[in-house]
Short mmCIF file of C-alpha atoms in Angstrom, two decimals:
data_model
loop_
_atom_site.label_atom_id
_atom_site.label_comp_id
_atom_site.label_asym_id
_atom_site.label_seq_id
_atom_site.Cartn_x
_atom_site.Cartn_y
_atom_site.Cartn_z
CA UNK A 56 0.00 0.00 0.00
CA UNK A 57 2.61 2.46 0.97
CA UNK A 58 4.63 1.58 -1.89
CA UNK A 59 1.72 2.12 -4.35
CA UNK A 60 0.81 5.74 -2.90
CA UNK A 61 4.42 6.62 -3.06
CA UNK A 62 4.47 5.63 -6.42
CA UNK A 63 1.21 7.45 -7.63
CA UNK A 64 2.27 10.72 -6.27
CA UNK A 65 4.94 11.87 -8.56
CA UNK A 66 2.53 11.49 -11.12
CA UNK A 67 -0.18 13.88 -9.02
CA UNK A 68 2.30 16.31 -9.03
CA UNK A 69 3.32 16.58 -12.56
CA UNK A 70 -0.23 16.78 -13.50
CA UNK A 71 -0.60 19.91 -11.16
CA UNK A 72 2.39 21.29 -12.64
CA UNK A 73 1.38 21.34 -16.21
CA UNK A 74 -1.05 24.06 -16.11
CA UNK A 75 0.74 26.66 -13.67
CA UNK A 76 4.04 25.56 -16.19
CA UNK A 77 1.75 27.11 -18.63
CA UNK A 78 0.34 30.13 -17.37
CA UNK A 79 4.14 31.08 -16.39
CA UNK A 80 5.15 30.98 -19.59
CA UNK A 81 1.99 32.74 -20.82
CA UNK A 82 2.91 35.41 -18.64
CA UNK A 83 6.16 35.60 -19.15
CA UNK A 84 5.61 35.90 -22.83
CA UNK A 85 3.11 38.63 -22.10
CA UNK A 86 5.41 40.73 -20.54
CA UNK A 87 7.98 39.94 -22.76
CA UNK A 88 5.84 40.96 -25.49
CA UNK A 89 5.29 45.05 -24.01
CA UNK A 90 1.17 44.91 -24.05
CA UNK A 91 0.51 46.88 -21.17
CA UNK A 92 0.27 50.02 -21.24
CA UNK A 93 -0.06 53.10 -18.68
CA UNK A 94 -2.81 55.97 -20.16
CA UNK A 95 -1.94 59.80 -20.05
CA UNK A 96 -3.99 61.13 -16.68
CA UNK A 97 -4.00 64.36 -18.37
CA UNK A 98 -6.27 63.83 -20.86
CA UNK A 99 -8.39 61.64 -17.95
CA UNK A 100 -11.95 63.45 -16.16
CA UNK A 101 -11.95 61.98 -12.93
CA UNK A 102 -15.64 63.34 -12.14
CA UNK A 103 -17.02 61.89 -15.07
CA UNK A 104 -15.57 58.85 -14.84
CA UNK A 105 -16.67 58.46 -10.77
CA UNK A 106 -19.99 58.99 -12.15
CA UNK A 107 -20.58 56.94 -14.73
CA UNK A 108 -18.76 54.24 -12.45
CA UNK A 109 -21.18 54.77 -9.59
CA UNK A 110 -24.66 56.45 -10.47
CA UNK A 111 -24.50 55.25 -14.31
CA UNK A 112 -24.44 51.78 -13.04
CA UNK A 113 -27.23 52.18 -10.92
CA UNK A 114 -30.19 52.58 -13.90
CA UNK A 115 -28.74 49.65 -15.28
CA UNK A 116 -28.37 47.10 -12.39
CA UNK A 117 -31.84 48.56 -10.99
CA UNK A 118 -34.22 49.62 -13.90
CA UNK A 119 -37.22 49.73 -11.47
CA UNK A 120 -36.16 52.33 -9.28
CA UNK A 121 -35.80 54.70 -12.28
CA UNK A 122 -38.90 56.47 -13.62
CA UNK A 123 -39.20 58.16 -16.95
CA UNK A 124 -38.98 61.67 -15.87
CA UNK A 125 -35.73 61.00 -14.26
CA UNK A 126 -34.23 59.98 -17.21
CA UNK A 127 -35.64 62.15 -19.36
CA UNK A 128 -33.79 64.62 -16.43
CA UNK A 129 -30.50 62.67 -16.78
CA UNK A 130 -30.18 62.47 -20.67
CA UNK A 131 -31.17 66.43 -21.11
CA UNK A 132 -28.09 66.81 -18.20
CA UNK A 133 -26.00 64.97 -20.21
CA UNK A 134 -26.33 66.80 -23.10
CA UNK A 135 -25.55 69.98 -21.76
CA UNK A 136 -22.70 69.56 -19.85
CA UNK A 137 -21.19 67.03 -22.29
CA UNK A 138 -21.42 63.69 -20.54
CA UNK A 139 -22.02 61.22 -24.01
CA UNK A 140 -18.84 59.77 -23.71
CA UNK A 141 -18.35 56.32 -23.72
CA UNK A 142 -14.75 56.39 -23.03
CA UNK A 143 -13.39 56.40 -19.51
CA UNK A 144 -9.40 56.13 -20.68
CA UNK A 145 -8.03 58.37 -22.75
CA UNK A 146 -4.42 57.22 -24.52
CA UNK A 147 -2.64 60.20 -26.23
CA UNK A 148 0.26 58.77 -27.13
CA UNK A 149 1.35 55.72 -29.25
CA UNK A 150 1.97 52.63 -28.05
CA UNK A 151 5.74 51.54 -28.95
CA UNK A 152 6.74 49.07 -31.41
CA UNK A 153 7.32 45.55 -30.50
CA UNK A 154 11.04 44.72 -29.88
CA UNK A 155 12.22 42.21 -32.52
CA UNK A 156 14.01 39.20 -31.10
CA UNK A 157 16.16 38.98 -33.76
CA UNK A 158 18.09 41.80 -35.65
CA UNK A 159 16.77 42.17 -38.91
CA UNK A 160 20.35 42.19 -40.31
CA UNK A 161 20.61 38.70 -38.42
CA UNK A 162 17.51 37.54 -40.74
CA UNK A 163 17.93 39.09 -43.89
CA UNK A 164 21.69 37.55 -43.60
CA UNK A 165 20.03 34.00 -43.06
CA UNK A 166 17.71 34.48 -46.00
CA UNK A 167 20.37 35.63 -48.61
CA UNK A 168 22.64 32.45 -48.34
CA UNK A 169 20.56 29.02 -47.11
CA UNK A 170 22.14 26.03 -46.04
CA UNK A 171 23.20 23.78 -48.50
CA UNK A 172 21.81 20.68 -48.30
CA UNK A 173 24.08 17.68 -47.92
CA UNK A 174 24.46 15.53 -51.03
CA UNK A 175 23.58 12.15 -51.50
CA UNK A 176 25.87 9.42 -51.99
CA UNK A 177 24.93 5.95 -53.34
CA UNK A 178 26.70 3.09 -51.04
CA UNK A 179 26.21 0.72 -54.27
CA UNK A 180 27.47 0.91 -57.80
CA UNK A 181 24.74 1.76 -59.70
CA UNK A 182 26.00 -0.65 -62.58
CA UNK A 183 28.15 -3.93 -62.60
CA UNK A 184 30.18 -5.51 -65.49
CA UNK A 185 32.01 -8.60 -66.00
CA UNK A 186 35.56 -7.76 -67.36
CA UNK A 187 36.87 -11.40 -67.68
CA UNK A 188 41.06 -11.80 -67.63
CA UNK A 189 41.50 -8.24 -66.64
CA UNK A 190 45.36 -8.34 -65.30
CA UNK A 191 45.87 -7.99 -61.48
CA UNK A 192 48.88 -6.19 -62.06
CA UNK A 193 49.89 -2.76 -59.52
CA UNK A 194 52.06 -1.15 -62.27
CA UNK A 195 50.04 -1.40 -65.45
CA UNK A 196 47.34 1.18 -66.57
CA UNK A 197 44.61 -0.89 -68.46
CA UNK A 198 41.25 1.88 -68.08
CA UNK A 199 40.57 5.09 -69.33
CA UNK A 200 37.56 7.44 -70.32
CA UNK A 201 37.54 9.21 -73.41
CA UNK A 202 36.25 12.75 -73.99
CA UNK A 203 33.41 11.19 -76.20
CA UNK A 204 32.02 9.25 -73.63
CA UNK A 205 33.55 5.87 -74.36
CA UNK A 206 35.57 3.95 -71.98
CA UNK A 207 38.60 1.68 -72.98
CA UNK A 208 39.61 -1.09 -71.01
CA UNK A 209 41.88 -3.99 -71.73
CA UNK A 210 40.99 -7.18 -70.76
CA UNK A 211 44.41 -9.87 -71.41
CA UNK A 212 45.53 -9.34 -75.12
CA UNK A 213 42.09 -7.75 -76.19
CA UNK A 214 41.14 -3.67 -76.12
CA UNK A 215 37.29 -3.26 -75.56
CA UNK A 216 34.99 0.02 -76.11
CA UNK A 217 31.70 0.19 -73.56
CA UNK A 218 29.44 3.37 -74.95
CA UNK A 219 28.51 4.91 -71.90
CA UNK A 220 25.29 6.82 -74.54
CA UNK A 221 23.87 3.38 -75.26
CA UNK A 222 25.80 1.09 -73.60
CA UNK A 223 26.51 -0.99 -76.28
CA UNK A 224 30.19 -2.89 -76.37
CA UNK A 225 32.44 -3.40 -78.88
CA UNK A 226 36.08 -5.09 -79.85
CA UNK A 227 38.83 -2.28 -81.19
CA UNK A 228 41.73 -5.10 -81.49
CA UNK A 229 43.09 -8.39 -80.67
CA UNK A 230 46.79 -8.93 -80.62
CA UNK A 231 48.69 -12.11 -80.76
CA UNK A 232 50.65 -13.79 -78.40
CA UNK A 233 53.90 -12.70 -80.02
CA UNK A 234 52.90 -9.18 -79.26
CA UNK A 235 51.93 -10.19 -75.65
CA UNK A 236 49.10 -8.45 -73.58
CA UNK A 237 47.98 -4.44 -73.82
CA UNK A 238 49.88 -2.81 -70.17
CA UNK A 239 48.23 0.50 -70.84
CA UNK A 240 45.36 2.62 -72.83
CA UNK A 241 44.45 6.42 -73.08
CA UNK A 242 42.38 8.02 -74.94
CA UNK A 243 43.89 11.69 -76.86
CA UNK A 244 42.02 14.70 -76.34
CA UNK A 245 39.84 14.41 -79.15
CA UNK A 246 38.16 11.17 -78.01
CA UNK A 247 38.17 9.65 -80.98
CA UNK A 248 42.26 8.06 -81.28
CA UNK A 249 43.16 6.07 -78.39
CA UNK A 250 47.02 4.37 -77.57
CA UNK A 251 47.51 1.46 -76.93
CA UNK A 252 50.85 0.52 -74.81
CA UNK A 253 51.78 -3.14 -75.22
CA UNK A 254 54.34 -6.08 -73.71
CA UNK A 255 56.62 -5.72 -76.60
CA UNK A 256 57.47 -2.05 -75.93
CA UNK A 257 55.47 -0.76 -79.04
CA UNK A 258 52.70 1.52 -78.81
CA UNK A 259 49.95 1.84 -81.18
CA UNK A 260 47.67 4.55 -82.03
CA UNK A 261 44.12 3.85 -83.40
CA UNK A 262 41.06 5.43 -84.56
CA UNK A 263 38.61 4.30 -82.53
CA UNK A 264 35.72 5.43 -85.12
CA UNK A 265 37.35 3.80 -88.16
CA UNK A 266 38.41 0.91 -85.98
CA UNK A 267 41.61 1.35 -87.79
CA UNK A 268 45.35 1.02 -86.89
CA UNK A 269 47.22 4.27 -87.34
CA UNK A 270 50.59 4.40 -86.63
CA UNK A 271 53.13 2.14 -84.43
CA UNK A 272 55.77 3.62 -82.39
CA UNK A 273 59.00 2.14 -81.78
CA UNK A 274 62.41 2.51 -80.18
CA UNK A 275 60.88 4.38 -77.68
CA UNK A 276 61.74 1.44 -74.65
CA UNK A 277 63.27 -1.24 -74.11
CA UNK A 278 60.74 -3.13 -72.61
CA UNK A 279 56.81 -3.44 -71.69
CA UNK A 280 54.71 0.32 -71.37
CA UNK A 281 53.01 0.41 -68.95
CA UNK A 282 52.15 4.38 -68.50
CA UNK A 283 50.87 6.93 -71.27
CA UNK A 284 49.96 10.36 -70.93
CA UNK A 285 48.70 13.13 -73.46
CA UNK A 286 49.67 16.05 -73.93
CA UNK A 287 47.65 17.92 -76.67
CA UNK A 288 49.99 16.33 -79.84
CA UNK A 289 52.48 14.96 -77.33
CA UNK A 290 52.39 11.41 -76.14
CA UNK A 291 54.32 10.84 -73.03
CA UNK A 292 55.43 6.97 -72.33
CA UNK A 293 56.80 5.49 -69.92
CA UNK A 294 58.45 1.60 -69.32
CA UNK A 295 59.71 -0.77 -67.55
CA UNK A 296 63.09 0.52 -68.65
CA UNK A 297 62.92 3.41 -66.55
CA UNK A 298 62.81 6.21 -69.18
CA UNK A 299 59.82 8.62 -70.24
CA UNK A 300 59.67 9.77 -73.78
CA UNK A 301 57.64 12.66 -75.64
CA UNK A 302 56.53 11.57 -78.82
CA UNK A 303 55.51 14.31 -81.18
CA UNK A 304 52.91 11.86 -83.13
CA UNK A 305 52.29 14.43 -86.08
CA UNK A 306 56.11 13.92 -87.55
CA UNK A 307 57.79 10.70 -88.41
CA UNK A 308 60.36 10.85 -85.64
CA UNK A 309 58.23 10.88 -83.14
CA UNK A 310 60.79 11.15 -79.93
CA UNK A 311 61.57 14.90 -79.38
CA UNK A 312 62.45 14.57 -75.52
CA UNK A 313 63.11 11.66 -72.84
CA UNK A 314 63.71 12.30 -69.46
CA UNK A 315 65.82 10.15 -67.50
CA UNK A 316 65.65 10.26 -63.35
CA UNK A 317 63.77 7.37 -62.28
CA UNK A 318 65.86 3.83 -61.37
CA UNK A 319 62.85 1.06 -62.08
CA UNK A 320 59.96 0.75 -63.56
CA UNK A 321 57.79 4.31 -64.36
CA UNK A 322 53.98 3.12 -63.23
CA UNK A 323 52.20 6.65 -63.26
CA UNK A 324 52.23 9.56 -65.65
CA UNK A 325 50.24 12.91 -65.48
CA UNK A 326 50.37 16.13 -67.49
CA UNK A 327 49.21 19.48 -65.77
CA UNK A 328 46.26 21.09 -67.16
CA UNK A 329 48.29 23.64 -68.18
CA UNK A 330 50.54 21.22 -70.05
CA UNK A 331 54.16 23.15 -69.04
CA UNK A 332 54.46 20.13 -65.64
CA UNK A 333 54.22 16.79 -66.21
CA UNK A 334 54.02 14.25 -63.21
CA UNK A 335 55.51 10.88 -62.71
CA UNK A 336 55.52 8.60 -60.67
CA UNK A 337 58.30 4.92 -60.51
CA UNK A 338 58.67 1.42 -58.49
CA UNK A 339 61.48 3.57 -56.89
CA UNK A 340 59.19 4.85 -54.19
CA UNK A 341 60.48 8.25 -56.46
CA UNK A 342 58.04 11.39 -57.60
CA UNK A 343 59.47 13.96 -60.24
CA UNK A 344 58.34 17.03 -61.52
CA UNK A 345 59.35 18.07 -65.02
CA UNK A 346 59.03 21.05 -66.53
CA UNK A 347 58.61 21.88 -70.31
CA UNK A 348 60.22 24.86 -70.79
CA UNK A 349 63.66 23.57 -69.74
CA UNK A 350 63.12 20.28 -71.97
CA UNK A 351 66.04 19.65 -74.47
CA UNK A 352 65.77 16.87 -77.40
CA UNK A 353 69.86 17.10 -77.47
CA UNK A 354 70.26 15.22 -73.58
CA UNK A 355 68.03 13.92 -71.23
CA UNK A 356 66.11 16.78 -69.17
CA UNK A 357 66.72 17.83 -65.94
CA UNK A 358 63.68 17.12 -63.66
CA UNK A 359 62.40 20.21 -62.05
CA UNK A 360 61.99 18.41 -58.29
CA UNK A 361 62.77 15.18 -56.87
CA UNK A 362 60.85 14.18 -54.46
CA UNK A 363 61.84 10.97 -51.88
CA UNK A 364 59.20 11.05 -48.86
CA UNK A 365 57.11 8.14 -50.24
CA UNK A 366 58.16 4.87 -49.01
CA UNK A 367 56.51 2.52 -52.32
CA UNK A 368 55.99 2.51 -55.34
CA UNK A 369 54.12 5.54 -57.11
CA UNK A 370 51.21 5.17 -59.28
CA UNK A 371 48.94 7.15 -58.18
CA UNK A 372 48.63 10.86 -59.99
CA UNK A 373 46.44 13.08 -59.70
CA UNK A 374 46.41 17.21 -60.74
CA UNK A 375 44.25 19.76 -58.96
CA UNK A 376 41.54 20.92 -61.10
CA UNK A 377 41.37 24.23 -58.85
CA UNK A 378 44.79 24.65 -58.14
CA UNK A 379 46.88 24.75 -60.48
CA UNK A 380 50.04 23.99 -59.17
CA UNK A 381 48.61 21.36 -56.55
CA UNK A 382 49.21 17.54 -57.34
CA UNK A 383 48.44 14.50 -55.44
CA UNK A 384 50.55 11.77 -55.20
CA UNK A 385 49.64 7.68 -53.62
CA UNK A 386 52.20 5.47 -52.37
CA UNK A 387 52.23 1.53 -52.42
CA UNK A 388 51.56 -1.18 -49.79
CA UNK A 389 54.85 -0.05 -47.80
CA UNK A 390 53.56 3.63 -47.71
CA UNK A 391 49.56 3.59 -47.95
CA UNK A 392 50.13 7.79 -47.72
CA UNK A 393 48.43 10.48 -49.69
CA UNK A 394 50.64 13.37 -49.97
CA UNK A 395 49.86 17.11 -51.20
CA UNK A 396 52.62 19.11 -53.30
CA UNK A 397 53.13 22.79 -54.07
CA UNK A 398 54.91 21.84 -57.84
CA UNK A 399 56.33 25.29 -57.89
CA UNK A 400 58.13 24.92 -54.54
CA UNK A 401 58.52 21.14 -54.28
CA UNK A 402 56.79 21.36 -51.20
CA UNK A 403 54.99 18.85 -49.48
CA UNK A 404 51.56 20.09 -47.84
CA UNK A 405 50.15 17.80 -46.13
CA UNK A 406 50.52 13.68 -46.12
CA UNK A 407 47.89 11.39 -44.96
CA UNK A 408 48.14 7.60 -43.72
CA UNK A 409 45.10 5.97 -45.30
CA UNK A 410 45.96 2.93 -43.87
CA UNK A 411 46.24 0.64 -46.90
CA UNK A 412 47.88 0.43 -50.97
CA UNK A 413 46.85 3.35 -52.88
CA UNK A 414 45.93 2.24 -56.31
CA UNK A 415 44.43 5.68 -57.42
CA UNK A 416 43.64 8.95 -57.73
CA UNK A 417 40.74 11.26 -58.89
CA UNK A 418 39.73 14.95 -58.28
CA UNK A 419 36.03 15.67 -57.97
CA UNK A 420 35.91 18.58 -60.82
CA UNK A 421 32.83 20.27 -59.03
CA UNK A 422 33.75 19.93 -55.55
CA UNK A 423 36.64 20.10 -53.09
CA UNK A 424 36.78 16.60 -52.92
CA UNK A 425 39.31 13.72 -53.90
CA UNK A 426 38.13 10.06 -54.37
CA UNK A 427 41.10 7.31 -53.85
CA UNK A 428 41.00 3.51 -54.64
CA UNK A 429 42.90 0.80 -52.36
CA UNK A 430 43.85 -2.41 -51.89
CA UNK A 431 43.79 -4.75 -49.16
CA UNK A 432 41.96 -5.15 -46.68
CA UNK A 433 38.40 -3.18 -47.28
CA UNK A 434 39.28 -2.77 -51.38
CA UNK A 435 37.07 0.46 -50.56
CA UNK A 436 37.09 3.64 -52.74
CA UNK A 437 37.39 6.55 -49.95
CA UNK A 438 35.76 9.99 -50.92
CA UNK A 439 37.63 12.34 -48.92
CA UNK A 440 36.83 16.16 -47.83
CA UNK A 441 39.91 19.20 -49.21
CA UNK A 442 41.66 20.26 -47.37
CA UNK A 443 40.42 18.54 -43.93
CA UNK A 444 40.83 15.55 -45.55
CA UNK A 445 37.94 13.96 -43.42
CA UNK A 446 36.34 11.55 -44.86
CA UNK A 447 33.00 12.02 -46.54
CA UNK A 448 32.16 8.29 -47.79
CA UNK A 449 33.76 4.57 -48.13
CA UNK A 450 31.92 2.64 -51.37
CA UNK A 451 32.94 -1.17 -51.17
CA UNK A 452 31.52 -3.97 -52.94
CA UNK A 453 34.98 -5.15 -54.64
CA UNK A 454 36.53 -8.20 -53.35
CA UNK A 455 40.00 -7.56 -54.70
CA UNK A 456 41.90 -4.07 -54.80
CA UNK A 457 40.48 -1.80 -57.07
CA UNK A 458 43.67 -1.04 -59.02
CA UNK A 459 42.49 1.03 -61.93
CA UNK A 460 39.85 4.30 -61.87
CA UNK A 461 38.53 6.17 -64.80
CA UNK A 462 35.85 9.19 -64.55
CA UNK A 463 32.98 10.62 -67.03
CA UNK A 464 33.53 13.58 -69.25
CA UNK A 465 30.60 15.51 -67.41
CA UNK A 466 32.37 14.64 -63.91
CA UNK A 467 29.87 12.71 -61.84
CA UNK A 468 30.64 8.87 -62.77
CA UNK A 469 33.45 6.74 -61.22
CA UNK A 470 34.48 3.82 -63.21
CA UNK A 471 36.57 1.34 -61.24
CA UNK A 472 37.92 -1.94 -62.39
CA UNK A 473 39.56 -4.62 -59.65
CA UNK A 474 41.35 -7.75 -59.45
CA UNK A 475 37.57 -9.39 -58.97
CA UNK A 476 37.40 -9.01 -62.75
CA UNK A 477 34.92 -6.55 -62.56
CA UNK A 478 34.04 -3.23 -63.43
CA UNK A 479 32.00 -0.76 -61.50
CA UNK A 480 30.13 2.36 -61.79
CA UNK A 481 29.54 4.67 -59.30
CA UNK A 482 27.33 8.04 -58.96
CA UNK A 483 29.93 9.33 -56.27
CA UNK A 484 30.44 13.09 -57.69
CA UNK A 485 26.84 13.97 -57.98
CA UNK A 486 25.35 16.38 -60.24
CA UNK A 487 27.03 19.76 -61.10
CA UNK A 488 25.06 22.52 -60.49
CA UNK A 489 23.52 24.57 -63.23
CA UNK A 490 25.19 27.83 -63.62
CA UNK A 491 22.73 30.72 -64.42
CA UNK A 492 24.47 32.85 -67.16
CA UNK A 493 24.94 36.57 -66.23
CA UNK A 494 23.17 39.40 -68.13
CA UNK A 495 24.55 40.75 -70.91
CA UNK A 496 25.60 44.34 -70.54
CA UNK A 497 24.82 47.13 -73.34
CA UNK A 498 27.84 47.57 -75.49
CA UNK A 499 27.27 51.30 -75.51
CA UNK A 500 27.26 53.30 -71.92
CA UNK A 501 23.60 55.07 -73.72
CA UNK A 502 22.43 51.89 -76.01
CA UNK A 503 19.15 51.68 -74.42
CA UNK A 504 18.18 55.44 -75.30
CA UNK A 505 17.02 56.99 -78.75
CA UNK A 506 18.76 60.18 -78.19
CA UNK A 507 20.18 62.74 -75.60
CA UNK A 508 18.61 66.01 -75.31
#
């Protein structure tokens, strides 16, 4: 029993507590709000107003006692001295504004820029394909995205084209085993001619639209390709053999510069948008910077910075799309590091352990973002916040490292192919925003007038 009473009270109490919670705050508000106000006495007649308080009330709370002489007598009084006022309080001046509880500058500052809203990510890849005998290989670049919207990938000793319009696929080449397997693609400019780096340390350019062979270049290595990089007319290559070559393909000899700096194998190339730095990356755990204007065809060229802090091999390239002079670099199993580099100064920025083998490399063209690929254990592709670097998103679904990434034209689509032998397509840049285009100004200070008087 006693335990039962105790226990009912608390609720008793909060139940009498609700309302007078209630009325406080009505109160309170009240008060807060400034609706009581004081009247001007001055303008007050505080014989009239004892009257009509005391004897006015009296005809009306006792209508028997009155006869109709009396107030004929009262309303003939009335009129002469005045008394048909209905008012008792008299307020002369204004009331005052409200006070605003929030400074309209506050407000109007609130309205003008909204919060952006946070943008979706998919968790899945929105499409899946099979790509059979694709070559689990760290150091060989076998996926790129052309201009036109077609991707390239190369799948053992065969070159495919997937139509990203129509999604319709299609065989470019085959080459025999005495040529040995494709160990890199890229697609020029254009979008329509694509090279093809191969085991046998050729390189062949084709027209993807005439699926025709154009040219073969040779002498350039020693040994298998396994990075290319273009350059407007300039195809950059670079082998197993440790050299990089520029190969003017408009002339017949084709090499007008090599640079010479790395010690093994060069796995990652990268031209600067403004296409005076080019980017490279070796086996040699080495990063150099070369610069155009100093290039020579008579001797190998003098790299512009040499840079030693990653501990593996670098593949993974990637050139600021905002900053011109900012390039990301991704180091191997042994380093699992993203570093930041100011290409003018030689730099570094900033470095970040991600914790496993960085296979690549892409800048989000809209945003301040940077997407990364890795390897064992989570085979994850990490979007990541610049400059924070926190991260944003992890998309997994591969089973083996995601060695090779390739994006859209328009910006928003990932392409990612792993060791699973598949390749994957992910919505992970969003839309970009539609730009509204500024109003044209008049050409002529008075355009918009006939004539000045």
């Amino acid at each position: 029993m006693d335990a039962g009473s105790m226990g009912s009270s608390p609720n008793l109490k909060s139940q009498s507590r609700c309302p007078l919670q209630e009325q406080f705050l009505q109160r309170r508000n009240s008060r807060e709000n400034l609706d009581r106000f004081i009247p001007n006495r001055s303008a007050m007649d505080f014989d009239f107003a004892n009257m009509m308080l005391t004897e006015g009330r009296k005809g009306k709370e006792n209508p028997a006692v009155s006869s109709p002489s009396r107030e004929a007598y009262r309303k003939q009084l009335a009129e002469a001295m005045n008394m048909n006022r209905t008012r008792i309080l008299a307020f002369k001046n204004k009331p005052p504004a409200p006070v605003e509880m929030f400074p309209r500058e506050f407000s109007s500052l609130q309205q003008d820029k909204p919060a952006k809203p946070r943008r979706y990510i998919p968790q899945t890849s929105e499409k899946t394909l099979d790509a059979p005998d694709l070559v689990d290989d760290y150091y060989l670049n076998l996926l790129d995205w052309g201009s036109c919207n077609v991707l390239a990938i190369a799948l053992a000793n065969t070159v495919y084209l997937w139509d990203a319009t129509n999604g319709s696929t299609s065989e470019l080449v085959t080459f025999e085993d005495e040529v040995g397997s494709v160990t890199s693609v890229s697609w020029a400019p254009d979008g329509r001619h694509i090279a093809i780096g191969l085991d046998n340390s050729e390189v062949q350019l084709w027209d993807s639209t005439a699926n025709k062979q154009l040219r073969t270049l040779r002498g350039c290595h020693r040994s298998r390709v396994g990075s290319l990089a273009w350059n407007n007319h300039i195809l950059t290559t670079g082998g197993m053999d440790s050299c990089i070559v520029n190969n003017d393909v408009r002339i017949r000899s084709h090499i007008v510069e090599t640079y010479r700096g790395h010690e093994q194998e060069v796995c990652g190339l990268k031209w600067s948008a403004s296409g005076q730095q080019l980017a490279s990356g070796g086996n040699d755990n080495l990063l150099h910077i070369w610069d155009r204007s100093v290039a020579s065809s008579n001797s190998p060229t003098q790299w512009l910075h040499r840079l030693e802090d990653h501990t593996a091999a670098v593949k993974a390239l990637a050139w600021c799309p905002f900053q011109g002079n900012l390039l990301a670099s991704g180091g191997g199993g042994g380093d699992r590091c993203i570093k930041f580099w100011n290409t003018h100064t030689g730099a570094c920025l900033n470095s970040v352990d991600t914790g496993s083998q960085v296979c690549a490399l892409l800048w989000n063209k809209n945003e301040r973002e940077l997407l990364s690929s890795h390897g064992f254990t989570q085979n994850q592709l990490t979007l990541w916040k610049y400059p924070s670097m926190a991260k944003i998103a992890e998309l997994t679904g591969h089973t083996s490292r995601v060695l090779y990434m390739a994006q859209s034209p328009d910006g928003c689509t990932v392409a990612s192919a792993a060791g699973d032998e598949t390749l994957r397509f992910w919505n992970v840049f969003g839309v970009p925003e539609v730009v509204k285009p500024a109003p044209k100004a008049n050409p002529e200070p008075f355009a918009h007038l006939n004539r000045i008087r």
